[in-house]
Coordinates of C-alpha atoms in Angstrom, one line a residue:
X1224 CA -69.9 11.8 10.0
X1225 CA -71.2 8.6 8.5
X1226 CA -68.8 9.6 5.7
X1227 CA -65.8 9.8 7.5
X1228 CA -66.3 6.9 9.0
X1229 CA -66.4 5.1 5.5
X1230 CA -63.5 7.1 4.4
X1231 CA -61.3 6.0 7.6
X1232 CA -62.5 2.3 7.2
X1233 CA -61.8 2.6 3.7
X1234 CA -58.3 3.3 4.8
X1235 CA -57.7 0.5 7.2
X1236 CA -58.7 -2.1 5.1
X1237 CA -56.3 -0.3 2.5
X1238 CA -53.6 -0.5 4.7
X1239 CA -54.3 -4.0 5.9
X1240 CA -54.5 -5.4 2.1
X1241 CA -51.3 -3.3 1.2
X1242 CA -49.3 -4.7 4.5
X1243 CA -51.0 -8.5 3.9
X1244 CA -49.8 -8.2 0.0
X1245 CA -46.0 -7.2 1.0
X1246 CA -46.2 -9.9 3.7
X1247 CA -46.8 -12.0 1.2
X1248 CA -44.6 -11.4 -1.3
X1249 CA -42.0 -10.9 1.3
X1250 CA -43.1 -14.5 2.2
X1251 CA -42.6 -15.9 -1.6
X1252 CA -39.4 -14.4 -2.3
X1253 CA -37.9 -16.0 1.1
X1254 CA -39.1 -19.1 0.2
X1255 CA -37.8 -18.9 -3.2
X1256 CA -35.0 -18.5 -1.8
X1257 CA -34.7 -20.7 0.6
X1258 CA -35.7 -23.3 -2.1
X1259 CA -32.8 -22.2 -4.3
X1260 CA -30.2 -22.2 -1.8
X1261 CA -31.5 -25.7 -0.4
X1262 CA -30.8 -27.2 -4.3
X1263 CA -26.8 -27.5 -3.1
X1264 CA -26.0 -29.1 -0.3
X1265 CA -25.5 -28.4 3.4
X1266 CA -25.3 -29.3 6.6
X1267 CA -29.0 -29.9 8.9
X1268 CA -30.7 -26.6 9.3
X1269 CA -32.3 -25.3 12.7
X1270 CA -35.6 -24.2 12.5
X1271 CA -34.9 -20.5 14.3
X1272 CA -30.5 -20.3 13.6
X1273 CA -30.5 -21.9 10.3
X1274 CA -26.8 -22.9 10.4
X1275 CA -25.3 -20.4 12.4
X1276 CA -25.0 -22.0 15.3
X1277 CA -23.2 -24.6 14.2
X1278 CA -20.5 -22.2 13.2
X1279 CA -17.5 -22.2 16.3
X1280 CA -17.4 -18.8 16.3
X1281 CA -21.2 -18.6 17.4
X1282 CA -20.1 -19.6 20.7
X1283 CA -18.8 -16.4 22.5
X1284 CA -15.9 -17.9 24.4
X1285 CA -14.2 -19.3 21.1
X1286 CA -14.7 -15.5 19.7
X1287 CA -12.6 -14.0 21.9
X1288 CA -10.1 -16.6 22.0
X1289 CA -9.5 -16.6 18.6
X1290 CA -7.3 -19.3 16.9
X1291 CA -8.4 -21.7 14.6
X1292 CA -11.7 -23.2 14.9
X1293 CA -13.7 -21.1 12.7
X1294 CA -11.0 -21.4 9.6
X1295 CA -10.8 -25.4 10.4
X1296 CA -14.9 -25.7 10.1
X1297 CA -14.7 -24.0 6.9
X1298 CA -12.1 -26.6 5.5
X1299 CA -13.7 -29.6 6.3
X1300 CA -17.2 -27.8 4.8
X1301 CA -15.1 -27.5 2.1
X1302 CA -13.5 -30.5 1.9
X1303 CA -17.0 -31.9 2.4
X1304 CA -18.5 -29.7 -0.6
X1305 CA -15.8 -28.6 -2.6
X1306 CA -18.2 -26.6 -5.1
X1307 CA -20.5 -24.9 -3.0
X1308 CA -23.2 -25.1 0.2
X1309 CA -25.5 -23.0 1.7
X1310 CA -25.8 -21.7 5.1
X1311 CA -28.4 -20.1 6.4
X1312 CA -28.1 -17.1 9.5
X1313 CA -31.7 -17.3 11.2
X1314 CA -34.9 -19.0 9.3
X1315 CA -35.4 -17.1 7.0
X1316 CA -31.7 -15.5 5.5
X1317 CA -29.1 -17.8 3.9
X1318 CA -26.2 -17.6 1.4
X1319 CA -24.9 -19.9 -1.3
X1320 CA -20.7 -20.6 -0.4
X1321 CA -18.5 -21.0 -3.1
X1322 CA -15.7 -22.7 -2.8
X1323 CA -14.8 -23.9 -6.5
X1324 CA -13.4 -21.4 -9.5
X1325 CA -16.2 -22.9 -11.5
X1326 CA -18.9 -21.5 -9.4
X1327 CA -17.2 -18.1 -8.9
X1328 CA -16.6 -17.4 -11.8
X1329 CA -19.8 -16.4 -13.1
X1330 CA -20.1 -14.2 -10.0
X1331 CA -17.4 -11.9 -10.0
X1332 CA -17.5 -11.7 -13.4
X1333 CA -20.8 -9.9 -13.4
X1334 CA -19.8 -7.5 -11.0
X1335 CA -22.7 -7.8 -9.0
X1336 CA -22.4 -5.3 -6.1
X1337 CA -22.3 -6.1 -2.1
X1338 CA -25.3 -7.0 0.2
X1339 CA -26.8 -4.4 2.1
X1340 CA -30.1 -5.8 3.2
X1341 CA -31.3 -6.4 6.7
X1342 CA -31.6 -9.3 8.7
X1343 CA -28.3 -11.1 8.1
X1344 CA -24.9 -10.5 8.5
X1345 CA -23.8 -8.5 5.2
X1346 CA -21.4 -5.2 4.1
X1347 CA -24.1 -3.3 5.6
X1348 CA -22.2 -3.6 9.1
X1349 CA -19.6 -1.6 7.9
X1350 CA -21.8 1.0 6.3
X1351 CA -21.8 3.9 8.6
X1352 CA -18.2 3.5 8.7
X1353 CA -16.9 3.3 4.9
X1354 CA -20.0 4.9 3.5
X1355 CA -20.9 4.5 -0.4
X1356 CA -17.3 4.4 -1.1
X1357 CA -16.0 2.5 -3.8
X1358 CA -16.3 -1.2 -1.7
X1359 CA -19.6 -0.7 -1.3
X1360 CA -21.3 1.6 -3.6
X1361 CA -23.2 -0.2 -6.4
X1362 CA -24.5 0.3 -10.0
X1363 CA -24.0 3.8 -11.9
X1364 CA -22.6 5.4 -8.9
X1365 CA -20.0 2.6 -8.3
X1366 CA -19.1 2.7 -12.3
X1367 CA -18.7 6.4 -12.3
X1368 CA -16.0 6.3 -8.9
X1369 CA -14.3 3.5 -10.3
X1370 CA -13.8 5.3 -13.3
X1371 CA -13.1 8.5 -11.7
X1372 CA -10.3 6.5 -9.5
X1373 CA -8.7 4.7 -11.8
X1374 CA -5.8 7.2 -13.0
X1375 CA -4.8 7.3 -9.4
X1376 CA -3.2 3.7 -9.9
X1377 CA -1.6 4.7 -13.3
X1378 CA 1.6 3.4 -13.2
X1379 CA 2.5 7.1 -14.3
X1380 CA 1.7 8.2 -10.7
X1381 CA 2.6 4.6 -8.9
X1382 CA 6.4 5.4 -10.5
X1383 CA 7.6 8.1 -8.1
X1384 CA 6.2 6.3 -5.0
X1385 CA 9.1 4.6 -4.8
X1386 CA 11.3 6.9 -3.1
X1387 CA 8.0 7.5 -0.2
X1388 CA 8.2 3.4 -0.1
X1389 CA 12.2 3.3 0.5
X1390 CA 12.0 6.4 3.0
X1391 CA 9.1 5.2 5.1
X1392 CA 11.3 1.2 5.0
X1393 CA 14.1 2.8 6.5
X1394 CA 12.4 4.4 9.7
X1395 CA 11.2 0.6 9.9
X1396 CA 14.8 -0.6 9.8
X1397 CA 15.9 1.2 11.9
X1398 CA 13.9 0.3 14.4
X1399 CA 14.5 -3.2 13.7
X1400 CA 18.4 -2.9 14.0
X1401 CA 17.4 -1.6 17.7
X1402 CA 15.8 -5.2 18.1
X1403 CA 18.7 -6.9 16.5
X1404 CA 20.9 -5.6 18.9
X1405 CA 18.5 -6.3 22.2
X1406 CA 17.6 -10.0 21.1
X1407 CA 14.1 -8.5 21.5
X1408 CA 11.1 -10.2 20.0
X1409 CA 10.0 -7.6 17.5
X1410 CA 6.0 -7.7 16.7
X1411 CA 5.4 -7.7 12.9
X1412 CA 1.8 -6.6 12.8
X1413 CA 2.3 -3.8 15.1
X1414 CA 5.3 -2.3 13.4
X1415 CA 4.8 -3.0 10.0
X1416 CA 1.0 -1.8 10.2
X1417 CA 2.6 1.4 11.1
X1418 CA 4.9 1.5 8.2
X1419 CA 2.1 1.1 5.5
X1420 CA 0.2 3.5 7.0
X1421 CA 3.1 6.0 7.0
X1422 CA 3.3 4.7 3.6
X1423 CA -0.4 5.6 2.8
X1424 CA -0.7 8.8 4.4
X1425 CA 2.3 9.8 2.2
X1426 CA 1.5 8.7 -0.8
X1427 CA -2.5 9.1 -0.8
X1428 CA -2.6 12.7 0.9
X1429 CA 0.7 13.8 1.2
X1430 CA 0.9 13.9 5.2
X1431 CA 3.8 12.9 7.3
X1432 CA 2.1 12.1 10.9
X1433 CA 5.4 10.2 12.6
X1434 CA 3.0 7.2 12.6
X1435 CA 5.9 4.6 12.7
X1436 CA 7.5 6.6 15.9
X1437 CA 5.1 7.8 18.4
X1438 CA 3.7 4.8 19.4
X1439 CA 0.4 2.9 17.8
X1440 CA -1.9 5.7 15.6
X1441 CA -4.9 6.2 16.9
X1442 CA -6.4 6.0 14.0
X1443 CA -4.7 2.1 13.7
X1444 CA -6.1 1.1 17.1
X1445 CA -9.6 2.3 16.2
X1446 CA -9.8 0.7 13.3
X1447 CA -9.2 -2.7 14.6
X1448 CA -11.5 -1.9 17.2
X1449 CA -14.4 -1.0 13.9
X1450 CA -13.3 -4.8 12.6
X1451 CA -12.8 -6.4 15.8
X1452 CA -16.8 -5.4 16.7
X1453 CA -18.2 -6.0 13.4
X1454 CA -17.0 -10.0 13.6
X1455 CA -18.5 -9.8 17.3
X1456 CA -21.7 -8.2 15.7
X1457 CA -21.7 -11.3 13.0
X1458 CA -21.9 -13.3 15.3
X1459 CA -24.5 -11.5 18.0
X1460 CA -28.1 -12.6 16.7
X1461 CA -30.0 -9.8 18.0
X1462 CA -27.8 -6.8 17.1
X1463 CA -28.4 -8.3 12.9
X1464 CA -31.6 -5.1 12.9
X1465 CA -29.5 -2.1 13.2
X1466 CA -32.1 -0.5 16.0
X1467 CA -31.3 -2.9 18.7
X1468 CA -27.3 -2.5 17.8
X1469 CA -27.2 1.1 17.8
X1470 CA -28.6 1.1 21.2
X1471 CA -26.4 -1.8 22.4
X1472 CA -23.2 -0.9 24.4
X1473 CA -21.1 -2.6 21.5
X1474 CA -23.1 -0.1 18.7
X1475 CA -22.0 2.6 20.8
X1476 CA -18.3 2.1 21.1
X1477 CA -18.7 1.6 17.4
X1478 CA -20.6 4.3 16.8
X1479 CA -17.5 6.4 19.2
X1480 CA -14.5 5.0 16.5
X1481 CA -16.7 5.6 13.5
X1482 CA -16.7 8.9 14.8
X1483 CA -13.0 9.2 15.1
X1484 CA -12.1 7.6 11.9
X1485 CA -14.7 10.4 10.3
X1486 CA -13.1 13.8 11.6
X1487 CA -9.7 11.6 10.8
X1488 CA -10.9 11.8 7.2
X1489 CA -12.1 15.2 7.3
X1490 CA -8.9 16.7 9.1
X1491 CA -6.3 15.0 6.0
X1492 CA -9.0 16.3 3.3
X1493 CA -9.5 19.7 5.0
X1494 CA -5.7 19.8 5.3
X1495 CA -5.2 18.4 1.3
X1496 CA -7.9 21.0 -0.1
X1497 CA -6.0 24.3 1.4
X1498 CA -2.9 22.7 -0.3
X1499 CA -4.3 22.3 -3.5
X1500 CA -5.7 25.6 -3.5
X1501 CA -2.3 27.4 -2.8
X1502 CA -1.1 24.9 -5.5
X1503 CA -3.5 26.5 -8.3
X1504 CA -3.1 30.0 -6.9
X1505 CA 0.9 29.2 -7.4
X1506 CA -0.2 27.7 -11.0
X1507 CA 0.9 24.4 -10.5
X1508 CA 0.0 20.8 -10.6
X1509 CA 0.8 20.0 -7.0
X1510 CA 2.2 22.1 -3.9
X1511 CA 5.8 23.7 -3.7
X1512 CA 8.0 20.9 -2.7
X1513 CA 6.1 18.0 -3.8
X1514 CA 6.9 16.3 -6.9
X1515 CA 4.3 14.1 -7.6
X1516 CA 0.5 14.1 -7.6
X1517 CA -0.9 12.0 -4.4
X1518 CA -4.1 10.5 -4.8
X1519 CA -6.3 13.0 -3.2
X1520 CA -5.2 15.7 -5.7
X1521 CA -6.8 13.0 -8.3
X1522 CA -9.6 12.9 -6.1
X1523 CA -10.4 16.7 -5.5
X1524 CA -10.0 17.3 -9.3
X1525 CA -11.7 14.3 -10.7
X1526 CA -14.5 15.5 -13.3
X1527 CA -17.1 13.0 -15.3
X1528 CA -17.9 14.1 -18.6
X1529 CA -20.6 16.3 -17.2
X1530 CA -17.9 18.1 -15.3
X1531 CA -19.1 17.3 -11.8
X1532 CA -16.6 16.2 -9.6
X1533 CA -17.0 14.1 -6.0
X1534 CA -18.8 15.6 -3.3
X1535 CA -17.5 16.6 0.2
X1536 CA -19.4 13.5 1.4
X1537 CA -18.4 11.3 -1.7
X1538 CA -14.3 12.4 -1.0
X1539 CA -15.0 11.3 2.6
X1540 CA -16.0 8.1 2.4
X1541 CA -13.3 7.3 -0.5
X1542 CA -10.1 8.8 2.3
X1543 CA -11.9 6.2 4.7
X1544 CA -12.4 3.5 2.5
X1545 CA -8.5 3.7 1.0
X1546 CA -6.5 4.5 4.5
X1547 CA -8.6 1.1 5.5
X1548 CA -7.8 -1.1 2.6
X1549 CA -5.0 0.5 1.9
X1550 CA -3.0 0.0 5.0
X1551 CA -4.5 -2.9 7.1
X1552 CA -4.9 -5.8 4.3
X1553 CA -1.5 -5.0 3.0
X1554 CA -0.1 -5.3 6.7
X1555 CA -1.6 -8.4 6.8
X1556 CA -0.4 -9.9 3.3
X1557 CA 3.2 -8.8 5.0
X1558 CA 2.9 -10.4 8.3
X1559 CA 2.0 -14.1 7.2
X1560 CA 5.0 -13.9 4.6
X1561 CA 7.5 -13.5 7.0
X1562 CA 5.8 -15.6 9.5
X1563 CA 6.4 -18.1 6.6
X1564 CA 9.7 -17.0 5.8
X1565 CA 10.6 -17.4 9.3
X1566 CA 9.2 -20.9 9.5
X1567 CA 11.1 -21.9 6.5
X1568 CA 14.3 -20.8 6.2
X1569 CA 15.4 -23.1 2.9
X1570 CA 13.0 -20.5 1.3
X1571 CA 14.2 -17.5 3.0
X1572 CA 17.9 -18.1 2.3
X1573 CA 17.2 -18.3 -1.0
X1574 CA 14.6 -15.4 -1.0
X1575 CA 17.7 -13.3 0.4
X1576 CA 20.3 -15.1 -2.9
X1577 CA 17.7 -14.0 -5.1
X1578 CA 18.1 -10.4 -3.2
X1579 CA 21.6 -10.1 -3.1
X1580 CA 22.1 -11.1 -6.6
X1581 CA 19.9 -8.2 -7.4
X1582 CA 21.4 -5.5 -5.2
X1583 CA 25.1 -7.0 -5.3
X1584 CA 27.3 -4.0 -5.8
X1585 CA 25.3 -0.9 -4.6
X1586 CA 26.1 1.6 -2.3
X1587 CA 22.6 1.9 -1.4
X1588 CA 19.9 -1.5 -0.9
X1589 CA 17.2 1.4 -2.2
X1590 CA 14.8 -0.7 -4.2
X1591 CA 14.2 1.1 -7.6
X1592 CA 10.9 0.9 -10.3
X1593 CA 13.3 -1.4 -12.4
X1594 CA 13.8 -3.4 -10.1
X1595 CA 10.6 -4.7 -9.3
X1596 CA 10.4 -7.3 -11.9
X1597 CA 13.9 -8.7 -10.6
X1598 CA 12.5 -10.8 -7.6
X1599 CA 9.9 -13.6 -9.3
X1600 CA 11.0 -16.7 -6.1
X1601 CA 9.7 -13.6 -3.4
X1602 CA 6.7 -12.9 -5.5
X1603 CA 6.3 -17.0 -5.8
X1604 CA 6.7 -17.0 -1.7
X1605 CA 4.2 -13.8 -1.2
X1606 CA 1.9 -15.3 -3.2
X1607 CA 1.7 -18.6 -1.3
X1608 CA 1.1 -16.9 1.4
X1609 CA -1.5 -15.2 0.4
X1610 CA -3.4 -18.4 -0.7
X1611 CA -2.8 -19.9 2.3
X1612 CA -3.8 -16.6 4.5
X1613 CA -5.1 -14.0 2.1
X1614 CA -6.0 -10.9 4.0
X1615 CA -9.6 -10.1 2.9
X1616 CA -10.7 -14.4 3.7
X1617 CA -14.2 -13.5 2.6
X1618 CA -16.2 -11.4 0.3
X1619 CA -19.9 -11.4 -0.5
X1620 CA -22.1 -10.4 -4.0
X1621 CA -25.7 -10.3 -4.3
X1622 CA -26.8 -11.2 -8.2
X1623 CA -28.6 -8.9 -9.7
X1624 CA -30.1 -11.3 -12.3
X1625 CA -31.1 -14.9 -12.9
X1626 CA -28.2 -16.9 -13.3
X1627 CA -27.5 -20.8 -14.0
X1628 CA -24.2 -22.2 -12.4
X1629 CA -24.2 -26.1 -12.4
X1630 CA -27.4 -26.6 -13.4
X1631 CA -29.0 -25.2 -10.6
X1632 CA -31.2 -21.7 -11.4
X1633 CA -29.7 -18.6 -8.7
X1634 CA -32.8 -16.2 -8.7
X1635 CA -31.9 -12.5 -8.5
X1636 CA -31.6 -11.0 -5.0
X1637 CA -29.4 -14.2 -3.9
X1638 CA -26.1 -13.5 -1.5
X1639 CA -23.3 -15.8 -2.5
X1640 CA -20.5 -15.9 0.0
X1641 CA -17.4 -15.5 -2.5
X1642 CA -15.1 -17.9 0.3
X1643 CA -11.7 -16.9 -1.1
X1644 CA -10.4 -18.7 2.0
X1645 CA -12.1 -21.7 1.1
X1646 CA -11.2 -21.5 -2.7
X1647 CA -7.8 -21.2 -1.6
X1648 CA -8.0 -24.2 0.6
X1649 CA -9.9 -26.7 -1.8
X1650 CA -8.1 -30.1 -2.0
X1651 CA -9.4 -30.2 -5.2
X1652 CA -7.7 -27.3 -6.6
X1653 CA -5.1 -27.2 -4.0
X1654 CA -3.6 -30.3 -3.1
X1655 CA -1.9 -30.4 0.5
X1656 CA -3.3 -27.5 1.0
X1657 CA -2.1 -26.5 4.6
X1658 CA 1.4 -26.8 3.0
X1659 CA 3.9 -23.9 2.5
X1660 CA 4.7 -24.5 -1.5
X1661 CA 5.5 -21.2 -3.2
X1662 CA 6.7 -23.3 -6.4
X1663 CA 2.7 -23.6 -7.0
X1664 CA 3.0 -20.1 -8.6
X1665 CA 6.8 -21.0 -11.0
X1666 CA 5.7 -19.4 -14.1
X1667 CA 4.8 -23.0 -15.5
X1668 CA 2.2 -23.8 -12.7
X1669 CA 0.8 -20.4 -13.3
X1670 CA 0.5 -20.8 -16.7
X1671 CA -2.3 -24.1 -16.1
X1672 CA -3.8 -22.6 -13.5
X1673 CA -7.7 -20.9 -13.7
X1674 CA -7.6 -17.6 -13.4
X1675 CA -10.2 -17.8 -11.2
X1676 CA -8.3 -20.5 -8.6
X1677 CA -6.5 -17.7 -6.8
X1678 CA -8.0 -14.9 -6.1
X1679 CA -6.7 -12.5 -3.1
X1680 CA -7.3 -9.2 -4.8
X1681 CA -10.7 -11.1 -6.1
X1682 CA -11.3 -10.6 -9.9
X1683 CA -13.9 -9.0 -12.7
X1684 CA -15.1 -5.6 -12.5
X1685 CA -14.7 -5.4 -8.9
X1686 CA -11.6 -6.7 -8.5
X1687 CA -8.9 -4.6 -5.9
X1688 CA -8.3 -1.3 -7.6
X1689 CA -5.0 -0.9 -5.8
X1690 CA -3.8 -4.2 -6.1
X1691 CA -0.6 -2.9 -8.0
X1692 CA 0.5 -0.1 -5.5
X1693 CA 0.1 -3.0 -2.5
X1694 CA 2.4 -5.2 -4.5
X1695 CA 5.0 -2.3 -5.1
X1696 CA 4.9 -1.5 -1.6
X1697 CA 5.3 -5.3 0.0
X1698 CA 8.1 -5.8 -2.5
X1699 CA 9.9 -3.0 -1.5
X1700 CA 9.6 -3.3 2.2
X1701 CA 10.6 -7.3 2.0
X1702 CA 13.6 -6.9 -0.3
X1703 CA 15.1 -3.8 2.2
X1704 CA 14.0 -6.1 5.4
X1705 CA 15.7 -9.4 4.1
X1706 CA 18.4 -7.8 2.9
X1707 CA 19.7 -6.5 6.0
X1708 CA 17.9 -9.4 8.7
X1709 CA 17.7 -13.3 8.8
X1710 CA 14.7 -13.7 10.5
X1711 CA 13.2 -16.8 12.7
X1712 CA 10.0 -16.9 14.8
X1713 CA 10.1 -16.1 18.8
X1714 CA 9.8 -19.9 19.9
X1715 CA 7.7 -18.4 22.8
X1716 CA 5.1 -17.1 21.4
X1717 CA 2.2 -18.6 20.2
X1718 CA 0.9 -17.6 16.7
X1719 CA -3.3 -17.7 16.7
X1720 CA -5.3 -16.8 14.4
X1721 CA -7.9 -14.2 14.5
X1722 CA -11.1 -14.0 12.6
X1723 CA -11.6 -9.9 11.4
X1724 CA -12.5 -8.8 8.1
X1725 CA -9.0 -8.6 7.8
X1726 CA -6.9 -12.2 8.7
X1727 CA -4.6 -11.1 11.7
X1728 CA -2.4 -12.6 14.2
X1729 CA -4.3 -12.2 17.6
X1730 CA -1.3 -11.7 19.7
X1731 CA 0.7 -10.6 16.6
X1732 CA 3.6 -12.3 15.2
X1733 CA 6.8 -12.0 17.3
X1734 CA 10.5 -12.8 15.4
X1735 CA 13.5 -12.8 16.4
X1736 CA 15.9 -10.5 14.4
X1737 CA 20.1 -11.0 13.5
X1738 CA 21.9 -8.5 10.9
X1739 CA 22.8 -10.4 8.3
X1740 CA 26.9 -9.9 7.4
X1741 CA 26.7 -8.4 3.8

């Protein structure tokens, strides 16, 4: 008895010392940290917020109103410290924000992976969502999918996507010519959305779903839902521990869409497998019909050198990481250009000379793989817009190692906020700013600019994997539309931004549509 008493009094003070040592080390590391992150400078910290509630989107009425606020503190911030400042969520969590090439650079070329820790806002959020697909998976098993992904972007396999990019354009223009004739206001967001993931479905996985003419996908409405509540969970203290958000009302409804977007996934991959296999049974490359390998087949028959391939799980959270990237950022990146094109029509008319010169003589306006080269003043114009509004406005890294970036020592475990908004708005890198000026990116400017000053498909190892097929795909769908259109904004409706993981219109953007006399 007197044994057992020892023994169990043995194990509390045990536990005690083991609980008071992590404690404490948990204790050192924060305030190495914190020390770190408080060598740049900041604004005045809160002992129990830190900084966050400072931010205007803290404030839950400016939230859900969207519109500027939160995009106008972070260009004074960065006006204010044009290389960097830290900013801390709580007392205890914070993050260095770049805002300079100089700084991150060093970052993203590392490849250090995403932050997934508790108590803070981070990638986590969208965890049980995307899974470990390639945004968020990290070290060997993020090397290996990349690797394993990469043919799907060959331009080998990008080539024949053109004639899915032309047919899905022309169920989009026809549609428009109904708003010509009306004088309706037609919403960008909500139509063109539609088109890339048409686009998407077709060229990823091979399924036609009639997404541009039954109305809004489900599967688009639930996934603005998924980003709409992970800004709203950002910026909802209490629901940073994933216990208390899971049981929230808001963790639920997210929980309900994650849901949907899973069995989505599952239904196109179930539907893509059976094809395959009658494909091989048929002893062929791809199905009967279908002249070109999509990128599921890539992914189904992807093989390391050990001859493994991805797992059911693995192939799950890939579909739903790529019908999310792949369609929403690329609707955005197509919105603000012709919400700039409509607001400047000196560079729309002669956006649509540059087209006509191009396509002068055809009996069809079909955009072809040669001709993608052929447009450099709309690729100056898309660009500028995506500096001004690029559709991913912030990223995040976590360094792996010690690192020195302007004298200042970064200890391993620390969260730099990669601001590509910010970047893009630094009036040192970017004078007049605010300013629509796609000659900034005229082969001579881009020639004397830092590679690292421009950065909407970020850059290093984990730069945007389909960055190419996006740029095809906008191309193709802005030559067809500004051939046939002039287009000018909806005077009536007001164009607000809204802060998502993806930069959106919050009422869309409405514009006003007249056939252009060829």
């Amino acid at each position: 008895m007197v044994l057992s008493v020892y023994i169990l009094s043995a194990a509390v003070v045990a536990t005690i010392c083991y609980v008071a040592y992590f404690l404490v080390g948990l204790i050192q590391g924060v305030r190495k940290q914190r020390a770190a992150l408080k060598q740049w400078p900041g604004l005045p910290t809160h002992w129990l917020y830190g900084n966050i509630h400072q931010h205007p989107m803290f404030d839950a009425n400016i939230r859900s109103q969207g519109g500027d606020p939160g995009f106008k503190f972070h260009r004074e911030l960065t006006a204010q410290y044009p290389r960097g400042f830290y900013f801390f969520m709580g007392p205890t969590r914070g993050v260095l924000t770049a805002n300079h090439p100089d700084i991150m650079k060093p970052i993203l070329k590392s490849g250090d992976p995403k932050p997934l820790q508790q108590g803070q806002p981070s990638y986590r959020f969208v965890l049980p969502w995307l899974g470990e697909g390639l945004l968020l998976a990290k070290g060997s098993k993020w090397f290996r999918n990349r690797r394993l992904l990469t043919p799907a972007f060959h331009f080998d396999v990008l080539r024949p996507y053109m004639g899915v990019f032309n047919e899905a354009v022309d169920i989009l223009l026809a549609k428009m010519d109904n708003f010509a004739e009306s004088r309706e206001s037609f919403e960008v967001s909500k139509n063109v959305s539609a088109c890339t993931l048409d686009i998407l479905l077709r060229c990823a996985f091979s399924q036609k779903m009639n997404c541009q003419t039954s109305g809004e996908h489900p599967y688009v409405e639930a996934v603005h839902k998924l980003t709409s509540d992970v800004i709203e969970r950002c910026f909802a203290f209490q629901y940073y521990f994933d216990v208390l958000f899971n049981m929230s009302s808001l963790g639920k409804k997210f929980q309900k869409n994650c849901d949907y977007v899973h069995q989505f996934a599952d239904s196109v991959i179930k539907s893509r497998r059976a094809e395959l296999e009658k494909a091989q049974q048929a002893d062929t490359t791809v199905s009967p019909g279908r002249k070109y390998l999509d990128f599921l087949d890539i992914l189904l028959s992807a093989r390391d050198e050990d001859g493994k391939g991805l797992t059911d799980v693995e192939i799950r959270n890939e579909v739903d990481t790529f019908l999310f990237e792949g369609h929403d950022t690329t609707a955005s990146s197509l919105t603000w250009i012709l919400y700039f094109l409509a607001r400047h029509p000196e560079h729309q008319a002669r956006v649509q000379e540059e087209i006509d010169d191009v396509l002068a003589g055809r009996s069809s306006d079909n955009v072809e793989w040669d001709d993608l080269g052929k447009f450099p003043y709309l690729v100056q114009c898309l660009k500028e817009s995506q500096r001004i509004y690029p559709p991913v406005p912030f990223i995040q890294r976590v360094i792996q190692n010690d690192v020195e970036i302007d004298g200042k020592i970064l200890p391993a475990g620390t969260t730099v906020d990669v601001s590509i908004y910010n970047l893009h708005h630094n009036p040192e890198i970017w004078p007049n700013h605010m300013e629509f000026i796609p000659e900034r990116f005229s082969a001579e400017n881009v020639q004397k600019m830092d590679p690292f000053a421009y950065l909407p498909f970020a850059a290093g190892p984990r730069n945007c994997i389909g960055q190419n097929f996006a740029m095809n795909e906008e191309k193709v769908l802005l030559v067809r539309l500004l051939r046939q259109f002039r287009i000018e904004l909806d005077p009536d409706h007001p164009v607000v931004l809204s802060s998502q993981l993806i930069l959106r219109a919050k009422y869309d953007v409405k514009i006003k549509l007249t056939k252009r006399q060829l």
